[in-house]
mmCIF file of C-alpha atoms in Angstrom:
data_model
loop_
_atom_site.group_PDB
_atom_site.id
_atom_site.type_symbol
_atom_site.label_atom_id
_atom_site.label_comp_id
_atom_site.label_asym_id
_atom_site.label_seq_id
_atom_site.Cartn_x
_atom_site.Cartn_y
_atom_site.Cartn_z
ATOM 1 C CA UNK A 1 -50.673 -53.875 -77.468
ATOM 2 C CA UNK A 2 -50.352 -50.132 -78.106
ATOM 3 C CA UNK A 3 -49.735 -48.170 -74.940
ATOM 4 C CA UNK A 4 -49.134 -44.457 -75.461
ATOM 5 C CA UNK A 5 -47.521 -43.083 -72.330
ATOM 6 C CA UNK A 6 -48.539 -39.532 -73.183
ATOM 7 C CA UNK A 7 -52.256 -40.297 -73.247
ATOM 8 C CA UNK A 8 -54.082 -39.698 -69.972
ATOM 9 C CA UNK A 9 -57.559 -41.283 -70.092
ATOM 10 C CA UNK A 10 -58.694 -39.133 -67.182
ATOM 11 C CA UNK A 11 -57.789 -35.817 -68.766
ATOM 12 C CA UNK A 12 -60.202 -33.839 -70.921
ATOM 13 C CA UNK A 13 -59.433 -33.335 -74.584
ATOM 14 C CA UNK A 14 -57.424 -30.225 -75.395
ATOM 15 C CA UNK A 15 -60.306 -28.663 -77.347
ATOM 16 C CA UNK A 16 -62.409 -28.628 -74.152
ATOM 17 C CA UNK A 17 -59.793 -26.841 -72.046
ATOM 18 C CA UNK A 18 -61.648 -23.512 -72.168
ATOM 19 C CA UNK A 19 -64.907 -25.132 -71.050
ATOM 20 C CA UNK A 20 -63.258 -26.709 -68.029
ATOM 21 C CA UNK A 21 -61.489 -23.486 -67.072
ATOM 22 C CA UNK A 22 -64.732 -21.501 -67.337
ATOM 23 C CA UNK A 23 -66.476 -24.094 -65.184
ATOM 24 C CA UNK A 24 -63.717 -23.932 -62.561
ATOM 25 C CA UNK A 25 -63.946 -20.143 -62.432
ATOM 26 C CA UNK A 26 -67.750 -20.063 -62.147
ATOM 27 C CA UNK A 27 -68.096 -22.786 -59.524
ATOM 28 C CA UNK A 28 -65.141 -21.425 -57.549
ATOM 29 C CA UNK A 29 -66.700 -17.965 -57.526
ATOM 30 C CA UNK A 30 -70.073 -19.288 -56.369
ATOM 31 C CA UNK A 31 -68.448 -21.442 -53.686
ATOM 32 C CA UNK A 32 -66.600 -18.366 -52.451
ATOM 33 C CA UNK A 33 -69.904 -16.486 -52.240
ATOM 34 C CA UNK A 34 -71.448 -19.250 -50.145
ATOM 35 C CA UNK A 35 -68.384 -19.279 -47.905
ATOM 36 C CA UNK A 36 -68.801 -15.528 -47.389
ATOM 37 C CA UNK A 37 -72.423 -16.049 -46.327
ATOM 38 C CA UNK A 38 -71.316 -18.824 -43.979
ATOM 39 C CA UNK A 39 -68.715 -16.586 -42.325
ATOM 40 C CA UNK A 40 -71.304 -13.818 -42.035
ATOM 41 C CA UNK A 41 -73.734 -16.207 -40.336
ATOM 42 C CA UNK A 42 -71.085 -17.280 -37.844
ATOM 43 C CA UNK A 43 -70.147 -13.668 -37.096
ATOM 44 C CA UNK A 44 -73.771 -12.626 -36.567
ATOM 45 C CA UNK A 45 -74.730 -15.695 -34.570
ATOM 46 C CA UNK A 46 -74.666 -16.101 -30.814
ATOM 47 C CA UNK A 47 -72.400 -19.116 -30.821
ATOM 48 C CA UNK A 48 -68.671 -19.424 -31.402
ATOM 49 C CA UNK A 49 -66.986 -20.856 -34.505
ATOM 50 C CA UNK A 50 -66.514 -24.078 -32.559
ATOM 51 C CA UNK A 51 -70.275 -24.283 -32.044
ATOM 52 C CA UNK A 52 -70.717 -23.937 -35.785
ATOM 53 C CA UNK A 53 -68.164 -26.672 -36.488
ATOM 54 C CA UNK A 54 -69.969 -28.979 -34.085
ATOM 55 C CA UNK A 55 -73.264 -28.002 -35.684
ATOM 56 C CA UNK A 56 -72.011 -29.198 -39.044
ATOM 57 C CA UNK A 57 -72.597 -32.743 -37.811
ATOM 58 C CA UNK A 58 -74.827 -32.267 -34.774
ATOM 59 C CA UNK A 59 -78.056 -30.408 -35.692
ATOM 60 C CA UNK A 60 -78.721 -29.531 -32.057
ATOM 61 C CA UNK A 61 -75.264 -28.200 -31.220
ATOM 62 C CA UNK A 62 -75.859 -24.522 -32.019
ATOM 63 C CA UNK A 63 -79.146 -22.777 -31.113
ATOM 64 C CA UNK A 64 -78.446 -19.865 -33.460
ATOM 65 C CA UNK A 65 -80.021 -19.931 -36.911
ATOM 66 C CA UNK A 66 -77.540 -19.877 -39.781
ATOM 67 C CA UNK A 67 -77.953 -18.086 -43.101
ATOM 68 C CA UNK A 68 -77.292 -21.322 -44.944
ATOM 69 C CA UNK A 69 -78.304 -24.882 -44.159
ATOM 70 C CA UNK A 70 -76.627 -28.294 -44.371
ATOM 71 C CA UNK A 71 -77.436 -28.673 -48.076
ATOM 72 C CA UNK A 72 -75.657 -25.407 -48.849
ATOM 73 C CA UNK A 73 -72.704 -26.326 -46.631
ATOM 74 C CA UNK A 74 -72.253 -29.666 -48.357
ATOM 75 C CA UNK A 75 -72.636 -28.229 -51.845
ATOM 76 C CA UNK A 76 -70.116 -25.496 -51.038
ATOM 77 C CA UNK A 77 -67.523 -28.220 -50.566
ATOM 78 C CA UNK A 78 -68.762 -29.991 -53.705
ATOM 79 C CA UNK A 79 -68.459 -26.778 -55.746
ATOM 80 C CA UNK A 80 -64.873 -26.289 -54.547
ATOM 81 C CA UNK A 81 -63.898 -29.891 -55.320
ATOM 82 C CA UNK A 82 -65.473 -29.775 -58.788
ATOM 83 C CA UNK A 83 -63.772 -26.432 -59.458
ATOM 84 C CA UNK A 84 -60.421 -27.977 -58.530
ATOM 85 C CA UNK A 85 -61.012 -31.013 -60.751
ATOM 86 C CA UNK A 86 -62.135 -28.814 -63.641
ATOM 87 C CA UNK A 87 -59.066 -26.611 -63.203
ATOM 88 C CA UNK A 88 -56.957 -29.773 -63.426
ATOM 89 C CA UNK A 89 -58.847 -30.682 -66.632
ATOM 90 C CA UNK A 90 -60.160 -33.966 -65.176
ATOM 91 C CA UNK A 91 -63.000 -35.498 -67.147
ATOM 92 C CA UNK A 92 -64.704 -36.643 -63.951
ATOM 93 C CA UNK A 93 -65.630 -33.013 -63.311
ATOM 94 C CA UNK A 94 -67.984 -32.800 -66.287
ATOM 95 C CA UNK A 95 -70.991 -34.801 -65.082
ATOM 96 C CA UNK A 96 -70.617 -33.433 -61.544
ATOM 97 C CA UNK A 97 -70.560 -29.877 -62.881
ATOM 98 C CA UNK A 98 -73.625 -30.508 -65.031
ATOM 99 C CA UNK A 99 -75.492 -31.952 -62.034
ATOM 100 C CA UNK A 100 -74.765 -28.921 -59.870
ATOM 101 C CA UNK A 101 -75.627 -26.575 -62.739
ATOM 102 C CA UNK A 102 -79.043 -28.184 -63.195
ATOM 103 C CA UNK A 103 -79.685 -27.923 -59.450
ATOM 104 C CA UNK A 104 -78.653 -24.259 -59.424
ATOM 105 C CA UNK A 105 -80.929 -23.648 -62.399
ATOM 106 C CA UNK A 106 -83.827 -25.306 -60.557
ATOM 107 C CA UNK A 107 -83.209 -23.099 -57.511
ATOM 108 C CA UNK A 108 -83.091 -20.020 -59.741
ATOM 109 C CA UNK A 109 -86.323 -20.920 -61.528
ATOM 110 C CA UNK A 110 -88.021 -21.464 -58.157
ATOM 111 C CA UNK A 111 -86.861 -18.044 -56.996
ATOM 112 C CA UNK A 112 -87.988 -16.503 -60.271
ATOM 113 C CA UNK A 113 -91.481 -17.890 -59.763
ATOM 114 C CA UNK A 114 -91.514 -16.409 -56.270
ATOM 115 C CA UNK A 115 -90.612 -12.958 -57.602
ATOM 116 C CA UNK A 116 -93.988 -12.775 -59.344
ATOM 117 C CA UNK A 117 -95.436 -12.196 -55.865
ATOM 118 C CA UNK A 118 -95.436 -8.448 -55.137
ATOM 119 C CA UNK A 119 -95.115 -8.890 -51.373
ATOM 120 C CA UNK A 120 -92.130 -11.149 -51.788
ATOM 121 C CA UNK A 121 -90.474 -8.700 -54.196
ATOM 122 C CA UNK A 122 -90.972 -5.898 -51.678
ATOM 123 C CA UNK A 123 -88.949 -7.829 -49.102
ATOM 124 C CA UNK A 124 -85.854 -7.570 -51.279
ATOM 125 C CA UNK A 125 -86.184 -3.772 -51.165
ATOM 126 C CA UNK A 126 -86.940 -3.570 -47.450
ATOM 127 C CA UNK A 127 -84.527 -6.161 -46.071
ATOM 128 C CA UNK A 128 -81.012 -4.799 -45.349
ATOM 129 C CA UNK A 129 -79.524 -7.905 -46.958
ATOM 130 C CA UNK A 130 -82.086 -8.106 -49.745
ATOM 131 C CA UNK A 131 -79.748 -6.726 -52.385
ATOM 132 C CA UNK A 132 -76.978 -9.158 -51.475
ATOM 133 C CA UNK A 133 -79.432 -12.073 -51.416
ATOM 134 C CA UNK A 134 -80.779 -11.166 -54.843
ATOM 135 C CA UNK A 135 -77.239 -10.776 -56.178
ATOM 136 C CA UNK A 136 -76.388 -14.260 -54.892
ATOM 137 C CA UNK A 137 -79.476 -15.672 -56.582
ATOM 138 C CA UNK A 138 -78.537 -13.896 -59.803
ATOM 139 C CA UNK A 139 -74.987 -15.199 -59.624
ATOM 140 C CA UNK A 140 -76.319 -18.734 -59.194
ATOM 141 C CA UNK A 141 -78.401 -18.362 -62.345
ATOM 142 C CA UNK A 142 -75.450 -17.024 -64.347
ATOM 143 C CA UNK A 143 -73.184 -19.825 -63.089
ATOM 144 C CA UNK A 144 -75.780 -22.453 -63.998
ATOM 145 C CA UNK A 145 -76.268 -21.112 -67.520
ATOM 146 C CA UNK A 146 -72.542 -20.723 -68.208
ATOM 147 C CA UNK A 147 -71.666 -24.198 -66.955
ATOM 148 C CA UNK A 148 -74.472 -25.795 -68.958
ATOM 149 C CA UNK A 149 -73.524 -23.839 -72.084
ATOM 150 C CA UNK A 150 -69.846 -24.819 -72.004
ATOM 151 C CA UNK A 151 -70.028 -28.313 -70.541
ATOM 152 C CA UNK A 152 -72.902 -29.863 -72.476
ATOM 153 C CA UNK A 153 -70.946 -29.787 -75.765
ATOM 154 C CA UNK A 154 -67.719 -30.958 -74.071
ATOM 155 C CA UNK A 155 -68.316 -34.635 -74.789
ATOM 156 C CA UNK A 156 -65.529 -37.184 -75.017
ATOM 157 C CA UNK A 157 -65.004 -40.306 -77.056
ATOM 158 C CA UNK A 158 -65.854 -43.623 -75.439
ATOM 159 C CA UNK A 159 -62.999 -44.807 -73.178
ATOM 160 C CA UNK A 160 -60.743 -47.473 -74.648
ATOM 161 C CA UNK A 161 -61.309 -46.338 -78.207
ATOM 162 C CA UNK A 162 -57.861 -44.767 -78.620
ATOM 163 C CA UNK A 163 -54.449 -45.126 -77.070
ATOM 164 C CA UNK A 164 -54.886 -48.701 -75.836
ATOM 165 C CA UNK A 165 -55.875 -51.554 -78.105
ATOM 166 C CA UNK A 166 -56.581 -55.081 -76.962
ATOM 167 C CA UNK A 167 -54.902 -57.977 -78.694
ATOM 168 C CA UNK A 168 -55.036 -61.663 -77.881
ATOM 169 C CA UNK A 169 -55.315 -60.991 -74.140
ATOM 170 C CA UNK A 170 -59.057 -61.617 -74.225
ATOM 171 C CA UNK A 171 -60.029 -58.192 -72.920
ATOM 172 C CA UNK A 172 -57.606 -57.830 -70.060
ATOM 173 C CA UNK A 173 -56.625 -54.322 -71.205
ATOM 174 C CA UNK A 174 -59.257 -51.737 -71.976
ATOM 175 C CA UNK A 175 -61.918 -54.409 -72.011
ATOM 176 C CA UNK A 176 -61.160 -55.337 -68.415
ATOM 177 C CA UNK A 177 -61.499 -51.744 -67.283
ATOM 178 C CA UNK A 178 -64.640 -51.391 -69.367
ATOM 179 C CA UNK A 179 -66.085 -54.397 -67.551
ATOM 180 C CA UNK A 180 -65.232 -52.803 -64.215
ATOM 181 C CA UNK A 181 -66.966 -49.603 -65.296
ATOM 182 C CA UNK A 182 -70.126 -51.411 -66.390
ATOM 183 C CA UNK A 183 -70.412 -53.467 -63.207
ATOM 184 C CA UNK A 184 -69.713 -50.533 -60.896
ATOM 185 C CA UNK A 185 -72.091 -48.301 -62.832
ATOM 186 C CA UNK A 186 -74.906 -50.856 -62.586
ATOM 187 C CA UNK A 187 -74.318 -51.338 -58.855
ATOM 188 C CA UNK A 188 -74.419 -47.576 -58.240
ATOM 189 C CA UNK A 189 -77.545 -47.356 -60.384
ATOM 190 C CA UNK A 190 -79.323 -49.985 -58.309
ATOM 191 C CA UNK A 191 -78.243 -48.353 -55.035
ATOM 192 C CA UNK A 192 -79.472 -44.958 -56.188
ATOM 193 C CA UNK A 193 -82.745 -46.360 -57.543
ATOM 194 C CA UNK A 194 -83.609 -48.095 -54.267
ATOM 195 C CA UNK A 195 -82.690 -44.971 -52.289
ATOM 196 C CA UNK A 196 -84.804 -42.786 -54.573
ATOM 197 C CA UNK A 197 -87.813 -45.101 -54.324
ATOM 198 C CA UNK A 198 -87.483 -45.220 -50.537
ATOM 199 C CA UNK A 199 -87.362 -41.412 -50.354
ATOM 200 C CA UNK A 200 -90.351 -41.175 -52.663
ATOM 201 C CA UNK A 201 -92.283 -43.622 -50.504
ATOM 202 C CA UNK A 202 -91.604 -41.621 -47.349
ATOM 203 C CA UNK A 203 -92.576 -38.363 -49.066
ATOM 204 C CA UNK A 204 -95.902 -39.833 -50.164
ATOM 205 C CA UNK A 205 -96.406 -41.335 -46.708
ATOM 206 C CA UNK A 206 -95.858 -37.962 -45.042
ATOM 207 C CA UNK A 207 -98.280 -36.252 -47.403
ATOM 208 C CA UNK A 208 -100.999 -38.815 -46.750
ATOM 209 C CA UNK A 209 -100.630 -39.235 -42.987
ATOM 210 C CA UNK A 210 -99.700 -35.807 -41.621
ATOM 211 C CA UNK A 211 -102.648 -33.876 -43.010
ATOM 212 C CA UNK A 212 -100.291 -31.663 -44.977
ATOM 213 C CA UNK A 213 -101.902 -29.554 -47.677
ATOM 214 C CA UNK A 214 -100.771 -31.193 -50.926
ATOM 215 C CA UNK A 215 -101.254 -28.098 -53.048
ATOM 216 C CA UNK A 216 -99.226 -25.960 -50.663
ATOM 217 C CA UNK A 217 -96.517 -28.634 -50.539
ATOM 218 C CA UNK A 218 -96.206 -28.735 -54.313
ATOM 219 C CA UNK A 219 -96.201 -24.952 -54.440
ATOM 220 C CA UNK A 220 -93.342 -24.949 -51.929
ATOM 221 C CA UNK A 221 -91.343 -27.013 -54.407
ATOM 222 C CA UNK A 222 -91.602 -24.514 -57.274
ATOM 223 C CA UNK A 223 -92.372 -21.165 -55.609
ATOM 224 C CA UNK A 224 -89.762 -19.355 -53.526
ATOM 225 C CA UNK A 225 -92.307 -16.991 -51.960
ATOM 226 C CA UNK A 226 -94.195 -19.692 -50.041
ATOM 227 C CA UNK A 227 -92.231 -19.278 -46.801
ATOM 228 C CA UNK A 228 -92.757 -15.534 -46.914
ATOM 229 C CA UNK A 229 -89.170 -14.760 -45.905
ATOM 230 C CA UNK A 230 -85.902 -14.262 -47.757
ATOM 231 C CA UNK A 231 -83.898 -17.388 -47.119
ATOM 232 C CA UNK A 232 -80.857 -18.719 -48.977
ATOM 233 C CA UNK A 233 -81.322 -22.118 -47.343
ATOM 234 C CA UNK A 234 -83.367 -24.510 -49.469
ATOM 235 C CA UNK A 235 -86.841 -25.446 -48.258
ATOM 236 C CA UNK A 236 -87.654 -28.966 -47.071
ATOM 237 C CA UNK A 237 -90.142 -29.431 -49.920
ATOM 238 C CA UNK A 238 -87.594 -28.500 -52.570
ATOM 239 C CA UNK A 239 -84.760 -30.585 -51.121
ATOM 240 C CA UNK A 240 -86.995 -33.649 -50.806
ATOM 241 C CA UNK A 241 -88.273 -33.528 -54.376
ATOM 242 C CA UNK A 242 -84.859 -32.567 -55.763
ATOM 243 C CA UNK A 243 -83.208 -35.456 -53.906
ATOM 244 C CA UNK A 244 -85.726 -38.007 -55.197
ATOM 245 C CA UNK A 245 -85.440 -36.664 -58.738
ATOM 246 C CA UNK A 246 -81.638 -36.678 -58.795
ATOM 247 C CA UNK A 247 -81.399 -40.157 -57.282
ATOM 248 C CA UNK A 248 -83.789 -41.644 -59.848
ATOM 249 C CA UNK A 249 -82.365 -39.775 -62.850
ATOM 250 C CA UNK A 250 -78.785 -40.732 -61.984
ATOM 251 C CA UNK A 251 -79.926 -44.319 -61.426
ATOM 252 C CA UNK A 252 -81.406 -44.467 -64.930
ATOM 253 C CA UNK A 253 -78.279 -42.922 -66.466
ATOM 254 C CA UNK A 254 -75.939 -45.228 -64.554
ATOM 255 C CA UNK A 255 -77.942 -48.322 -65.453
ATOM 256 C CA UNK A 256 -77.940 -47.122 -69.048
ATOM 257 C CA UNK A 257 -74.124 -47.124 -68.963
ATOM 258 C CA UNK A 258 -73.833 -43.387 -69.296
ATOM 259 C CA UNK A 259 -70.626 -41.907 -67.923
ATOM 260 C CA UNK A 260 -71.893 -40.104 -64.805
ATOM 261 C CA UNK A 261 -69.175 -41.074 -62.366
ATOM 262 C CA UNK A 262 -68.579 -37.508 -61.199
ATOM 263 C CA UNK A 263 -72.270 -36.862 -60.610
ATOM 264 C CA UNK A 264 -72.659 -40.148 -58.729
ATOM 265 C CA UNK A 265 -69.694 -39.350 -56.534
ATOM 266 C CA UNK A 266 -70.770 -35.770 -55.820
ATOM 267 C CA UNK A 267 -74.357 -36.553 -54.910
ATOM 268 C CA UNK A 268 -73.510 -39.712 -52.978
ATOM 269 C CA UNK A 269 -71.062 -37.664 -50.896
ATOM 270 C CA UNK A 270 -73.747 -35.061 -50.164
ATOM 271 C CA UNK A 271 -76.278 -37.727 -49.212
ATOM 272 C CA UNK A 272 -73.713 -39.515 -47.057
ATOM 273 C CA UNK A 273 -72.947 -36.312 -45.146
ATOM 274 C CA UNK A 274 -76.636 -35.613 -44.538
ATOM 275 C CA UNK A 275 -77.217 -39.205 -43.432
ATOM 276 C CA UNK A 276 -74.296 -39.075 -40.993
ATOM 277 C CA UNK A 277 -75.758 -35.837 -39.636
ATOM 278 C CA UNK A 278 -79.081 -37.617 -39.105
ATOM 279 C CA UNK A 279 -77.381 -40.531 -37.334
ATOM 280 C CA UNK A 280 -75.554 -38.112 -35.007
ATOM 281 C CA UNK A 281 -78.839 -36.393 -34.171
ATOM 282 C CA UNK A 282 -80.546 -39.737 -33.464
ATOM 283 C CA UNK A 283 -77.661 -40.708 -31.198
ATOM 284 C CA UNK A 284 -77.521 -37.423 -29.294
ATOM 285 C CA UNK A 285 -81.283 -37.239 -28.722
ATOM 286 C CA UNK A 286 -81.560 -40.897 -27.715
ATOM 287 C CA UNK A 287 -84.061 -41.595 -30.474
ATOM 288 C CA UNK A 288 -82.332 -44.889 -31.218
ATOM 289 C CA UNK A 289 -83.699 -46.399 -28.014
ATOM 290 C CA UNK A 290 -87.307 -45.747 -29.092
ATOM 291 C CA UNK A 291 -86.963 -46.225 -32.836
ATOM 292 C CA UNK A 292 -88.217 -49.823 -32.809
ATOM 293 C CA UNK A 293 -91.262 -49.178 -30.652
ATOM 294 C CA UNK A 294 -93.418 -48.798 -33.764
ATOM 295 C CA UNK A 295 -93.379 -50.290 -37.245
ATOM 296 C CA UNK A 296 -92.960 -46.851 -38.750
ATOM 297 C CA UNK A 297 -89.953 -46.137 -36.534
ATOM 298 C CA UNK A 298 -88.344 -49.443 -37.443
ATOM 299 C CA UNK A 299 -88.828 -48.746 -41.168
ATOM 300 C CA UNK A 300 -87.377 -45.282 -40.724
ATOM 301 C CA UNK A 301 -84.292 -46.717 -39.037
ATOM 302 C CA UNK A 302 -83.960 -49.325 -41.776
ATOM 303 C CA UNK A 303 -84.095 -46.575 -44.398
ATOM 304 C CA UNK A 304 -81.421 -44.576 -42.573
ATOM 305 C CA UNK A 305 -79.198 -47.655 -42.249
ATOM 306 C CA UNK A 306 -79.622 -48.416 -45.942
ATOM 307 C CA UNK A 307 -78.825 -44.818 -46.895
ATOM 308 C CA UNK A 308 -75.635 -44.952 -44.822
ATOM 309 C CA UNK A 309 -74.507 -48.243 -46.383
ATOM 310 C CA UNK A 310 -75.640 -47.448 -49.933
ATOM 311 C CA UNK A 311 -74.118 -43.988 -50.173
ATOM 312 C CA UNK A 312 -70.860 -45.187 -48.597
ATOM 313 C CA UNK A 313 -70.732 -47.986 -51.166
ATOM 314 C CA UNK A 314 -71.449 -45.555 -54.006
ATOM 315 C CA UNK A 315 -68.642 -43.233 -52.894
ATOM 316 C CA UNK A 316 -66.210 -46.162 -52.684
ATOM 317 C CA UNK A 317 -67.246 -47.508 -56.087
ATOM 318 C CA UNK A 318 -67.124 -44.090 -57.750
ATOM 319 C CA UNK A 319 -63.626 -43.401 -56.414
ATOM 320 C CA UNK A 320 -62.368 -46.931 -57.034
ATOM 321 C CA UNK A 321 -59.401 -47.537 -59.338
ATOM 322 C CA UNK A 322 -61.388 -49.787 -61.602
ATOM 323 C CA UNK A 323 -64.352 -47.456 -62.141
ATOM 324 C CA UNK A 324 -64.513 -46.002 -65.610
ATOM 325 C CA UNK A 325 -61.755 -44.479 -67.733
ATOM 326 C CA UNK A 326 -60.278 -42.463 -64.879
ATOM 327 C CA UNK A 327 -57.903 -44.931 -63.322
ATOM 328 C CA UNK A 328 -58.367 -48.524 -64.368
ATOM 329 C CA UNK A 329 -57.564 -48.350 -68.074
ATOM 330 C CA UNK A 330 -53.963 -47.251 -67.884
ATOM 331 C CA UNK A 331 -53.039 -49.476 -64.931
ATOM 332 C CA UNK A 332 -54.613 -52.545 -66.527
ATOM 333 C CA UNK A 333 -53.028 -51.810 -69.884
ATOM 334 C CA UNK A 334 -49.565 -51.452 -68.397
ATOM 335 C CA UNK A 335 -49.915 -54.731 -66.520
ATOM 336 C CA UNK A 336 -50.937 -56.443 -69.755
ATOM 337 C CA UNK A 337 -47.972 -54.899 -71.598
ATOM 338 C CA UNK A 338 -45.566 -56.120 -68.943
ATOM 339 C CA UNK A 339 -47.099 -59.577 -69.305
ATOM 340 C CA UNK A 340 -46.012 -59.732 -72.951
ATOM 341 C CA UNK A 341 -49.409 -59.321 -74.593
#
């Protein structure tokens, strides 16, 4: 058994240090911009900061409209956490950073499509905050492109290939941690796949039963000018399609044994927060008492319950000691060494 105490399986290779530092700087800067918008919304709103804090989990707590929405609030925290992990050169930050960069790029492309509309462009010139809004959108695009450019090439060797070698222990060392990673990855993949399919089913159901214009819905996904107002908060159409897409793509990658622990953890945490917010709203409004009056209501409650359990499980699995090369390899290897392997 070869255990090299200097090797940290959770730390990025030295040649990728610049990429991680650039990612930390970019995501930290964008998170700070979102925090500034949040503070501005609180200052301009009619409620107090305590109303805003309550509104983070109770949608009906504050009557005042905020500049940002719950998706932006949750991703602000995610950006800060990823920036901290990237600054610490932790490999787990890579897939999470790439996920957020792709989402920022999608938001930027949507806004770019909207700018082809002359009326929408004119709003940026006429609105007092139009310049700041456009600057925020531009910053998001720059952050997305920089993170993708530096992080996509920052690949690492497969965990367990160096620093710890298995002997006659039958795979208790790196192999044991590798087994943990495969099982946890498959479980997260299944959880995400079922959640994505459920979300897709509800989206199709809403399109078919509410009389919603399908063309206008699809346009709302890719065109930022559909609402007709400057709004940094993501539209319902975009967040729905983006959520389904991310859940299914991450499910495929996780089931394919790709190392996406950071992305799984980041998005599961966002989905868990939004689900908890939904549960609080159902509790406060008393909707629980009438949820089982119809088949549709019962299915909706079942979906919410599954989302709560599945995303909690994904967060636990993704942060678990045995998941991937970020905690289980070294601990297992040291135990094997002490056992005389």
